[in-house]
Amino acid sequence: QVQLVESGGGLVQAGGSLRLSCVASGRTLSSYTMGWFRQAPGKEREFVTSIVWSSGRAYYADSVKGRFTISRDNARNTVYLQMNSLKPEDTAVYYCAARGSSVVTYAYWGQGTQVTVSS
């Protein structure tokens, strides 16, 4: 089992920045891929970014490339999502998730943190 706890959400003006954190516990993450997803009101949950813990290789949705950066801290068992140049359309609940790097389905999810970007 992997437990995930997100933090760092809030209200920010368009053009501003936020950094989300996701602390993982229960397992070492060397064989996991960590992801961030988001769900806006009335919309389906969508992929934002992911990082392969062992290699640090990251993947991004086109909508956030160049603005968002995912990173991980091995010592703290924490993954971060740095969000810059935020837009109102980035408003959503952001979820941290984990999956074994050899599988495609994310098995573990955090409770989510609200990000609201005002225009």
Short mmCIF file of N, CA, C and O in Angstrom, two decimals:
data_model
loop_
_atom_site.label_atom_id
_atom_site.label_comp_id
_atom_site.label_asym_id
_atom_site.label_seq_id
_atom_site.Cartn_x
_atom_site.Cartn_y
_atom_site.Cartn_z
N GLN A 1 0.83 -1.20 0.00
CA GLN A 1 0.00 0.00 0.00
C GLN A 1 0.86 1.24 0.00
O GLN A 1 1.91 1.29 0.65
N VAL A 2 0.42 2.22 -0.74
CA VAL A 2 1.07 3.52 -0.77
C VAL A 2 0.03 4.56 -0.35
O VAL A 2 -1.07 4.60 -0.91
N GLN A 3 0.38 5.35 0.63
CA GLN A 3 -0.50 6.45 1.04
C GLN A 3 0.07 7.75 0.48
O GLN A 3 1.29 7.98 0.55
N LEU A 4 -0.81 8.57 -0.05
CA LEU A 4 -0.41 9.82 -0.69
C LEU A 4 -1.17 10.98 -0.07
O LEU A 4 -2.40 10.92 0.06
N VAL A 5 -0.45 12.02 0.28
CA VAL A 5 -1.09 13.21 0.86
C VAL A 5 -0.59 14.44 0.11
O VAL A 5 0.61 14.74 0.13
N GLU A 6 -1.52 15.13 -0.53
CA GLU A 6 -1.18 16.34 -1.28
C GLU A 6 -1.34 17.58 -0.40
O GLU A 6 -2.13 17.59 0.53
N SER A 7 -0.62 18.61 -0.77
CA SER A 7 -0.77 19.92 -0.14
C SER A 7 -0.29 20.98 -1.10
O SER A 7 0.34 20.67 -2.12
N GLY A 8 -0.59 22.24 -0.76
CA GLY A 8 -0.06 23.34 -1.55
C GLY A 8 -1.05 24.04 -2.45
O GLY A 8 -0.72 25.03 -3.09
N GLY A 9 -2.27 23.53 -2.51
CA GLY A 9 -3.26 24.20 -3.35
C GLY A 9 -3.68 25.54 -2.77
O GLY A 9 -3.32 25.89 -1.64
N GLY A 10 -4.44 26.28 -3.54
CA GLY A 10 -4.92 27.57 -3.07
C GLY A 10 -5.45 28.41 -4.19
O GLY A 10 -5.69 27.93 -5.30
N LEU A 11 -5.64 29.69 -3.87
CA LEU A 11 -6.15 30.67 -4.83
C LEU A 11 -5.01 31.55 -5.30
O LEU A 11 -4.24 32.08 -4.47
N VAL A 12 -4.89 31.72 -6.60
CA VAL A 12 -3.82 32.53 -7.17
C VAL A 12 -4.35 33.27 -8.38
O VAL A 12 -5.28 32.79 -9.05
N GLN A 13 -3.78 34.42 -8.65
CA GLN A 13 -4.19 35.18 -9.84
C GLN A 13 -3.54 34.59 -11.09
O GLN A 13 -2.47 33.97 -11.03
N ALA A 14 -4.19 34.82 -12.21
CA ALA A 14 -3.63 34.38 -13.48
C ALA A 14 -2.22 34.94 -13.65
O ALA A 14 -1.96 36.11 -13.33
N GLY A 15 -1.32 34.10 -14.14
CA GLY A 15 0.07 34.48 -14.28
C GLY A 15 0.93 34.13 -13.07
O GLY A 15 2.15 34.21 -13.14
N GLY A 16 0.28 33.76 -11.99
CA GLY A 16 1.00 33.43 -10.77
C GLY A 16 1.50 32.00 -10.75
O GLY A 16 1.38 31.26 -11.73
N SER A 17 2.05 31.62 -9.60
CA SER A 17 2.65 30.30 -9.44
C SER A 17 2.18 29.64 -8.16
O SER A 17 1.82 30.31 -7.18
N LEU A 18 2.20 28.32 -8.18
CA LEU A 18 1.94 27.51 -7.00
C LEU A 18 2.83 26.28 -7.08
O LEU A 18 3.17 25.83 -8.18
N ARG A 19 3.16 25.73 -5.92
CA ARG A 19 3.86 24.45 -5.89
C ARG A 19 3.07 23.47 -5.05
O ARG A 19 2.81 23.73 -3.87
N LEU A 20 2.70 22.38 -5.67
CA LEU A 20 2.01 21.30 -4.96
C LEU A 20 3.02 20.27 -4.50
O LEU A 20 4.03 20.03 -5.17
N SER A 21 2.73 19.68 -3.36
CA SER A 21 3.57 18.61 -2.82
C SER A 21 2.72 17.36 -2.61
O SER A 21 1.52 17.45 -2.29
N CYS A 22 3.35 16.22 -2.74
CA CYS A 22 2.69 14.95 -2.49
C CYS A 22 3.67 14.07 -1.72
O CYS A 22 4.70 13.67 -2.28
N VAL A 23 3.34 13.81 -0.48
CA VAL A 23 4.19 12.97 0.36
C VAL A 23 3.67 11.54 0.30
O VAL A 23 2.48 11.28 0.53
N ALA A 24 4.57 10.62 0.00
CA ALA A 24 4.21 9.21 -0.10
C ALA A 24 4.75 8.45 1.09
O ALA A 24 5.86 8.71 1.56
N SER A 25 3.97 7.48 1.56
CA SER A 25 4.41 6.63 2.65
C SER A 25 3.91 5.21 2.39
O SER A 25 3.00 5.00 1.60
N GLY A 26 4.54 4.28 3.05
CA GLY A 26 4.12 2.89 2.96
C GLY A 26 5.01 2.02 2.11
O GLY A 26 5.09 0.82 2.31
N ARG A 27 5.65 2.60 1.11
CA ARG A 27 6.53 1.83 0.24
C ARG A 27 7.68 2.73 -0.21
O ARG A 27 7.52 3.96 -0.28
N THR A 28 8.79 2.12 -0.53
CA THR A 28 9.81 2.88 -1.24
C THR A 28 9.36 3.01 -2.68
O THR A 28 8.70 2.12 -3.22
N LEU A 29 9.70 4.11 -3.27
CA LEU A 29 9.12 4.45 -4.57
C LEU A 29 10.03 4.15 -5.76
O LEU A 29 9.71 4.55 -6.88
N SER A 30 11.10 3.44 -5.53
CA SER A 30 12.08 3.23 -6.60
C SER A 30 11.49 2.50 -7.80
O SER A 30 11.99 2.64 -8.91
N SER A 31 10.43 1.72 -7.59
CA SER A 31 9.83 0.97 -8.70
C SER A 31 8.48 1.55 -9.11
O SER A 31 7.68 0.88 -9.76
N TYR A 32 8.26 2.80 -8.76
CA TYR A 32 6.97 3.44 -9.05
C TYR A 32 7.13 4.60 -10.01
O TYR A 32 8.19 5.22 -10.14
N THR A 33 6.01 4.91 -10.65
CA THR A 33 5.84 6.14 -11.41
C THR A 33 4.80 6.97 -10.68
O THR A 33 3.74 6.46 -10.30
N MET A 34 5.12 8.22 -10.48
CA MET A 34 4.22 9.14 -9.79
C MET A 34 3.59 10.08 -10.82
O MET A 34 4.27 10.56 -11.72
N GLY A 35 2.33 10.35 -10.64
CA GLY A 35 1.63 11.21 -11.57
C GLY A 35 0.80 12.28 -10.89
O GLY A 35 0.46 12.14 -9.71
N TRP A 36 0.54 13.33 -11.62
CA TRP A 36 -0.43 14.34 -11.20
C TRP A 36 -1.56 14.36 -12.23
O TRP A 36 -1.30 14.37 -13.45
N PHE A 37 -2.76 14.37 -11.72
CA PHE A 37 -3.95 14.48 -12.55
C PHE A 37 -4.78 15.65 -12.03
O PHE A 37 -4.54 16.14 -10.91
N ARG A 38 -5.74 16.09 -12.82
CA ARG A 38 -6.62 17.15 -12.34
C ARG A 38 -8.02 16.93 -12.87
O ARG A 38 -8.22 16.31 -13.91
N GLN A 39 -8.98 17.46 -12.13
CA GLN A 39 -10.37 17.36 -12.54
C GLN A 39 -11.05 18.69 -12.27
O GLN A 39 -11.14 19.13 -11.12
N ALA A 40 -11.51 19.31 -13.35
CA ALA A 40 -12.25 20.56 -13.26
C ALA A 40 -13.74 20.25 -13.13
O ALA A 40 -14.19 19.17 -13.52
N PRO A 41 -14.52 21.18 -12.59
CA PRO A 41 -15.95 20.95 -12.43
C PRO A 41 -16.61 20.59 -13.76
O PRO A 41 -16.41 21.27 -14.77
N GLY A 42 -17.37 19.51 -13.77
CA GLY A 42 -18.09 19.11 -14.96
C GLY A 42 -17.25 18.43 -16.02
O GLY A 42 -17.74 18.13 -17.11
N LYS A 43 -15.99 18.19 -15.70
CA LYS A 43 -15.09 17.57 -16.68
C LYS A 43 -14.51 16.28 -16.13
O LYS A 43 -14.51 16.04 -14.92
N GLU A 44 -13.99 15.47 -17.03
CA GLU A 44 -13.35 14.23 -16.61
C GLU A 44 -11.95 14.53 -16.08
O GLU A 44 -11.32 15.53 -16.43
N ARG A 45 -11.49 13.63 -15.24
CA ARG A 45 -10.13 13.76 -14.74
C ARG A 45 -9.15 13.58 -15.90
O ARG A 45 -9.33 12.70 -16.75
N GLU A 46 -8.12 14.41 -15.90
CA GLU A 46 -7.15 14.35 -17.00
C GLU A 46 -5.73 14.27 -16.47
O GLU A 46 -5.41 14.77 -15.40
N PHE A 47 -4.90 13.66 -17.26
CA PHE A 47 -3.47 13.53 -16.96
C PHE A 47 -2.80 14.89 -17.09
O PHE A 47 -3.05 15.63 -18.05
N VAL A 48 -1.92 15.18 -16.15
CA VAL A 48 -1.14 16.42 -16.20
C VAL A 48 0.33 16.11 -16.47
O VAL A 48 0.92 16.64 -17.41
N THR A 49 0.91 15.28 -15.62
CA THR A 49 2.33 14.98 -15.74
C THR A 49 2.66 13.73 -14.93
O THR A 49 1.89 13.34 -14.04
N SER A 50 3.77 13.11 -15.24
CA SER A 50 4.24 11.97 -14.46
C SER A 50 5.75 11.93 -14.47
O SER A 50 6.40 12.55 -15.33
N ILE A 51 6.29 11.19 -13.50
CA ILE A 51 7.73 11.04 -13.40
C ILE A 51 8.05 9.62 -12.98
O ILE A 51 7.42 9.07 -12.06
N VAL A 52 8.99 9.01 -13.67
CA VAL A 52 9.47 7.69 -13.30
C VAL A 52 10.48 7.88 -12.17
O VAL A 52 11.51 8.55 -12.36
N TRP A 53 10.16 7.33 -11.02
CA TRP A 53 10.97 7.66 -9.84
C TRP A 53 12.43 7.29 -10.01
O TRP A 53 13.32 8.04 -9.65
N SER A 54 12.69 6.13 -10.57
CA SER A 54 14.07 5.64 -10.64
C SER A 54 14.94 6.46 -11.59
O SER A 54 16.10 6.71 -11.32
N SER A 55 14.36 6.90 -12.70
CA SER A 55 15.16 7.59 -13.71
C SER A 55 14.97 9.11 -13.69
O SER A 55 15.83 9.84 -14.19
N GLY A 56 13.85 9.55 -13.14
CA GLY A 56 13.54 10.98 -13.18
C GLY A 56 12.94 11.43 -14.50
O GLY A 56 12.69 12.63 -14.69
N ARG A 57 12.71 10.51 -15.40
CA ARG A 57 12.14 10.89 -16.69
C ARG A 57 10.70 11.36 -16.49
O ARG A 57 9.92 10.71 -15.81
N ALA A 58 10.38 12.48 -17.11
CA ALA A 58 9.08 13.11 -16.91
C ALA A 58 8.32 13.21 -18.22
O ALA A 58 8.90 13.29 -19.31
N TYR A 59 7.00 13.23 -18.08
CA TYR A 59 6.10 13.35 -19.22
C TYR A 59 5.06 14.42 -18.87
O TYR A 59 4.65 14.54 -17.71
N TYR A 60 4.63 15.16 -19.89
CA TYR A 60 3.69 16.25 -19.66
C TYR A 60 2.57 16.25 -20.68
O TYR A 60 2.77 15.93 -21.85
N ALA A 61 1.40 16.67 -20.23
CA ALA A 61 0.32 16.96 -21.16
C ALA A 61 0.69 18.22 -21.94
O ALA A 61 1.37 19.11 -21.43
N ASP A 62 0.24 18.28 -23.18
CA ASP A 62 0.56 19.43 -24.02
C ASP A 62 0.10 20.74 -23.39
O ASP A 62 0.75 21.78 -23.56
N SER A 63 -1.00 20.69 -22.68
CA SER A 63 -1.58 21.91 -22.12
C SER A 63 -0.72 22.54 -21.03
O SER A 63 -0.92 23.71 -20.69
N VAL A 64 0.23 21.79 -20.47
CA VAL A 64 1.04 22.33 -19.38
C VAL A 64 2.52 22.39 -19.71
O VAL A 64 3.32 22.89 -18.90
N LYS A 65 2.92 21.88 -20.86
CA LYS A 65 4.34 21.88 -21.23
C LYS A 65 4.89 23.30 -21.21
O LYS A 65 4.27 24.23 -21.72
N GLY A 66 6.05 23.43 -20.62
CA GLY A 66 6.69 24.73 -20.55
C GLY A 66 6.23 25.59 -19.39
O GLY A 66 6.84 26.62 -19.10
N ARG A 67 5.17 25.17 -18.72
CA ARG A 67 4.66 25.93 -17.56
C ARG A 67 4.75 25.15 -16.26
O ARG A 67 5.01 25.74 -15.20
N PHE A 68 4.56 23.85 -16.33
CA PHE A 68 4.57 23.00 -15.14
C PHE A 68 5.84 22.15 -15.15
O PHE A 68 6.30 21.72 -16.21
N THR A 69 6.34 21.87 -13.95
CA THR A 69 7.50 21.00 -13.80
C THR A 69 7.27 20.03 -12.66
O THR A 69 6.93 20.45 -11.55
N ILE A 70 7.47 18.76 -12.94
CA ILE A 70 7.37 17.74 -11.91
C ILE A 70 8.78 17.37 -11.46
O ILE A 70 9.72 17.34 -12.26
N SER A 71 8.93 17.11 -10.16
CA SER A 71 10.22 16.70 -9.63
C SER A 71 9.99 15.82 -8.42
O SER A 71 8.87 15.74 -7.91
N ARG A 72 11.07 15.14 -8.00
CA ARG A 72 10.92 14.29 -6.81
C ARG A 72 12.12 14.45 -5.91
O ARG A 72 13.23 14.77 -6.36
N ASP A 73 11.87 14.21 -4.63
CA ASP A 73 12.91 14.29 -3.61
C ASP A 73 12.99 12.92 -2.95
O ASP A 73 12.10 12.52 -2.21
N ASN A 74 14.06 12.20 -3.24
CA ASN A 74 14.20 10.85 -2.72
C ASN A 74 14.22 10.81 -1.20
O ASN A 74 13.60 9.95 -0.58
N ALA A 75 14.93 11.74 -0.60
CA ALA A 75 15.08 11.73 0.85
C ALA A 75 13.75 11.97 1.56
O ALA A 75 13.51 11.44 2.64
N ARG A 76 12.90 12.78 0.94
CA ARG A 76 11.62 13.13 1.57
C ARG A 76 10.46 12.28 1.06
O ARG A 76 9.33 12.45 1.52
N ASN A 77 10.73 11.40 0.10
CA ASN A 77 9.67 10.59 -0.51
C ASN A 77 8.52 11.48 -0.99
O ASN A 77 7.33 11.17 -0.78
N THR A 78 8.88 12.55 -1.62
CA THR A 78 7.91 13.57 -2.00
C THR A 78 8.06 13.91 -3.48
O THR A 78 9.19 13.99 -4.00
N VAL A 79 6.93 14.10 -4.12
CA VAL A 79 6.92 14.57 -5.50
C VAL A 79 6.28 15.96 -5.51
O VAL A 79 5.35 16.22 -4.75
N TYR A 80 6.82 16.81 -6.35
CA TYR A 80 6.37 18.20 -6.42
C TYR A 80 5.81 18.50 -7.80
O TYR A 80 6.23 17.91 -8.80
N LEU A 81 4.90 19.45 -7.84
CA LEU A 81 4.42 19.99 -9.10
C LEU A 81 4.54 21.51 -9.01
O LEU A 81 3.78 22.16 -8.29
N GLN A 82 5.53 22.04 -9.70
CA GLN A 82 5.71 23.48 -9.78
C GLN A 82 4.88 24.00 -10.95
O GLN A 82 5.09 23.57 -12.09
N MET A 83 3.97 24.90 -10.66
CA MET A 83 3.06 25.42 -11.68
C MET A 83 3.30 26.91 -11.83
O MET A 83 3.10 27.68 -10.88
N ASN A 84 3.74 27.30 -13.00
CA ASN A 84 4.01 28.71 -13.31
C ASN A 84 3.06 29.18 -14.41
O ASN A 84 2.46 28.37 -15.11
N SER A 85 2.97 30.48 -14.55
CA SER A 85 2.13 31.09 -15.59
C SER A 85 0.74 30.47 -15.59
O SER A 85 0.20 30.09 -16.64
N LEU A 86 0.16 30.40 -14.42
CA LEU A 86 -1.13 29.75 -14.28
C LEU A 86 -2.23 30.50 -15.03
O LEU A 86 -2.22 31.75 -15.12
N LYS A 87 -3.18 29.74 -15.54
CA LYS A 87 -4.30 30.27 -16.30
C LYS A 87 -5.61 29.88 -15.61
O LYS A 87 -5.65 28.86 -14.90
N PRO A 88 -6.66 30.61 -15.85
CA PRO A 88 -7.94 30.23 -15.24
C PRO A 88 -8.36 28.81 -15.60
O PRO A 88 -8.98 28.12 -14.77
N GLU A 89 -7.98 28.35 -16.77
CA GLU A 89 -8.34 26.99 -17.17
C GLU A 89 -7.55 25.92 -16.44
O GLU A 89 -7.81 24.73 -16.60
N ASP A 90 -6.59 26.30 -15.64
CA ASP A 90 -5.87 25.35 -14.79
C ASP A 90 -6.63 25.08 -13.49
O ASP A 90 -6.23 24.22 -12.71
N THR A 91 -7.70 25.81 -13.27
CA THR A 91 -8.51 25.61 -12.07
C THR A 91 -9.07 24.19 -12.04
O THR A 91 -9.71 23.75 -12.99
N ALA A 92 -8.80 23.49 -10.95
CA ALA A 92 -9.22 22.09 -10.82
C ALA A 92 -8.81 21.56 -9.46
O ALA A 92 -8.04 22.21 -8.74
N VAL A 93 -9.30 20.39 -9.15
CA VAL A 93 -8.75 19.62 -8.04
C VAL A 93 -7.60 18.79 -8.60
O VAL A 93 -7.77 18.08 -9.60
N TYR A 94 -6.45 18.92 -7.98
CA TYR A 94 -5.26 18.21 -8.43
C TYR A 94 -5.02 16.99 -7.53
O TYR A 94 -5.01 17.11 -6.30
N TYR A 95 -4.79 15.86 -8.18
CA TYR A 95 -4.59 14.60 -7.48
C TYR A 95 -3.21 14.05 -7.77
O TYR A 95 -2.75 14.04 -8.93
N CYS A 96 -2.59 13.55 -6.75
CA CYS A 96 -1.35 12.80 -6.87
C CYS A 96 -1.70 11.32 -6.97
O CYS A 96 -2.65 10.86 -6.31
N ALA A 97 -0.96 10.58 -7.76
CA ALA A 97 -1.24 9.16 -7.94
C ALA A 97 0.06 8.39 -8.12
O ALA A 97 1.09 8.97 -8.51
N ALA A 98 0.00 7.10 -7.85
CA ALA A 98 1.18 6.24 -7.98
C ALA A 98 0.80 4.93 -8.65
O ALA A 98 -0.29 4.40 -8.43
N ARG A 99 1.72 4.43 -9.45
CA ARG A 99 1.53 3.11 -10.07
C ARG A 99 2.90 2.45 -10.16
O ARG A 99 3.94 3.12 -10.21
N GLY A 100 2.86 1.13 -10.17
CA GLY A 100 4.09 0.42 -10.45
C GLY A 100 4.55 0.78 -11.85
O GLY A 100 3.74 0.92 -12.77
N SER A 101 5.84 0.95 -12.02
CA SER A 101 6.34 1.42 -13.31
C SER A 101 6.14 0.41 -14.43
O SER A 101 6.25 0.78 -15.60
N SER A 102 5.82 -0.83 -14.09
CA SER A 102 5.61 -1.85 -15.12
C SER A 102 4.13 -2.03 -15.47
O SER A 102 3.80 -2.88 -16.30
N VAL A 103 3.26 -1.26 -14.85
CA VAL A 103 1.83 -1.36 -15.14
C VAL A 103 1.32 -0.01 -15.62
O VAL A 103 1.99 1.01 -15.49
N VAL A 104 0.11 0.01 -16.17
CA VAL A 104 -0.42 1.24 -16.73
C VAL A 104 -1.45 1.90 -15.84
O VAL A 104 -1.77 3.08 -16.02
N THR A 105 -1.99 1.15 -14.90
CA THR A 105 -3.06 1.68 -14.07
C THR A 105 -2.52 2.25 -12.77
O THR A 105 -1.74 1.61 -12.08
N TYR A 106 -2.97 3.46 -12.46
CA TYR A 106 -2.60 4.08 -11.19
C TYR A 106 -3.47 3.46 -10.08
O TYR A 106 -4.69 3.59 -10.11
N ALA A 107 -2.79 2.83 -9.14
CA ALA A 107 -3.52 2.10 -8.10
C ALA A 107 -3.74 2.92 -6.84
O ALA A 107 -4.63 2.61 -6.04
N TYR A 108 -2.94 3.94 -6.66
CA TYR A 108 -3.00 4.70 -5.41
C TYR A 108 -3.24 6.18 -5.72
O TYR A 108 -2.60 6.73 -6.64
N TRP A 109 -4.13 6.78 -4.94
CA TRP A 109 -4.52 8.17 -5.18
C TRP A 109 -4.55 8.94 -3.86
O TRP A 109 -4.93 8.40 -2.83
N GLY A 110 -4.20 10.21 -3.96
CA GLY A 110 -4.36 11.09 -2.83
C GLY A 110 -5.77 11.65 -2.80
O GLY A 110 -6.61 11.35 -3.66
N GLN A 111 -6.01 12.50 -1.80
CA GLN A 111 -7.36 13.03 -1.61
C GLN A 111 -7.64 14.25 -2.48
O GLN A 111 -8.80 14.66 -2.62
N GLY A 112 -6.61 14.82 -3.04
CA GLY A 112 -6.78 15.97 -3.92
C GLY A 112 -6.59 17.30 -3.20
O GLY A 112 -6.81 17.40 -1.99
N THR A 113 -6.16 18.29 -3.96
CA THR A 113 -6.01 19.64 -3.42
C THR A 113 -6.54 20.62 -4.47
O THR A 113 -6.27 20.48 -5.66
N GLN A 114 -7.30 21.60 -4.01
CA GLN A 114 -7.95 22.54 -4.91
C GLN A 114 -6.99 23.63 -5.35
O GLN A 114 -6.32 24.26 -4.51
N VAL A 115 -6.96 23.87 -6.65
CA VAL A 115 -6.23 24.99 -7.22
C VAL A 115 -7.23 25.86 -7.96
O VAL A 115 -7.95 25.38 -8.84
N THR A 116 -7.28 27.13 -7.59
CA THR A 116 -8.19 28.07 -8.23
C THR A 116 -7.39 29.25 -8.77
O THR A 116 -6.65 29.89 -8.01
N VAL A 117 -7.54 29.50 -10.06
CA VAL A 117 -6.82 30.59 -10.71
C VAL A 117 -7.84 31.63 -11.14
O VAL A 117 -8.73 31.36 -11.95
N SER A 118 -7.71 32.82 -10.59
CA SER A 118 -8.66 33.89 -10.90
C SER A 118 -8.13 34.73 -12.07
O SER A 118 -6.92 34.91 -12.23
N SER A 119 -9.05 35.25 -12.85
CA SER A 119 -8.65 36.04 -14.02
C SER A 119 -8.55 37.52 -13.67
O SER A 119 -8.91 37.96 -12.60
#
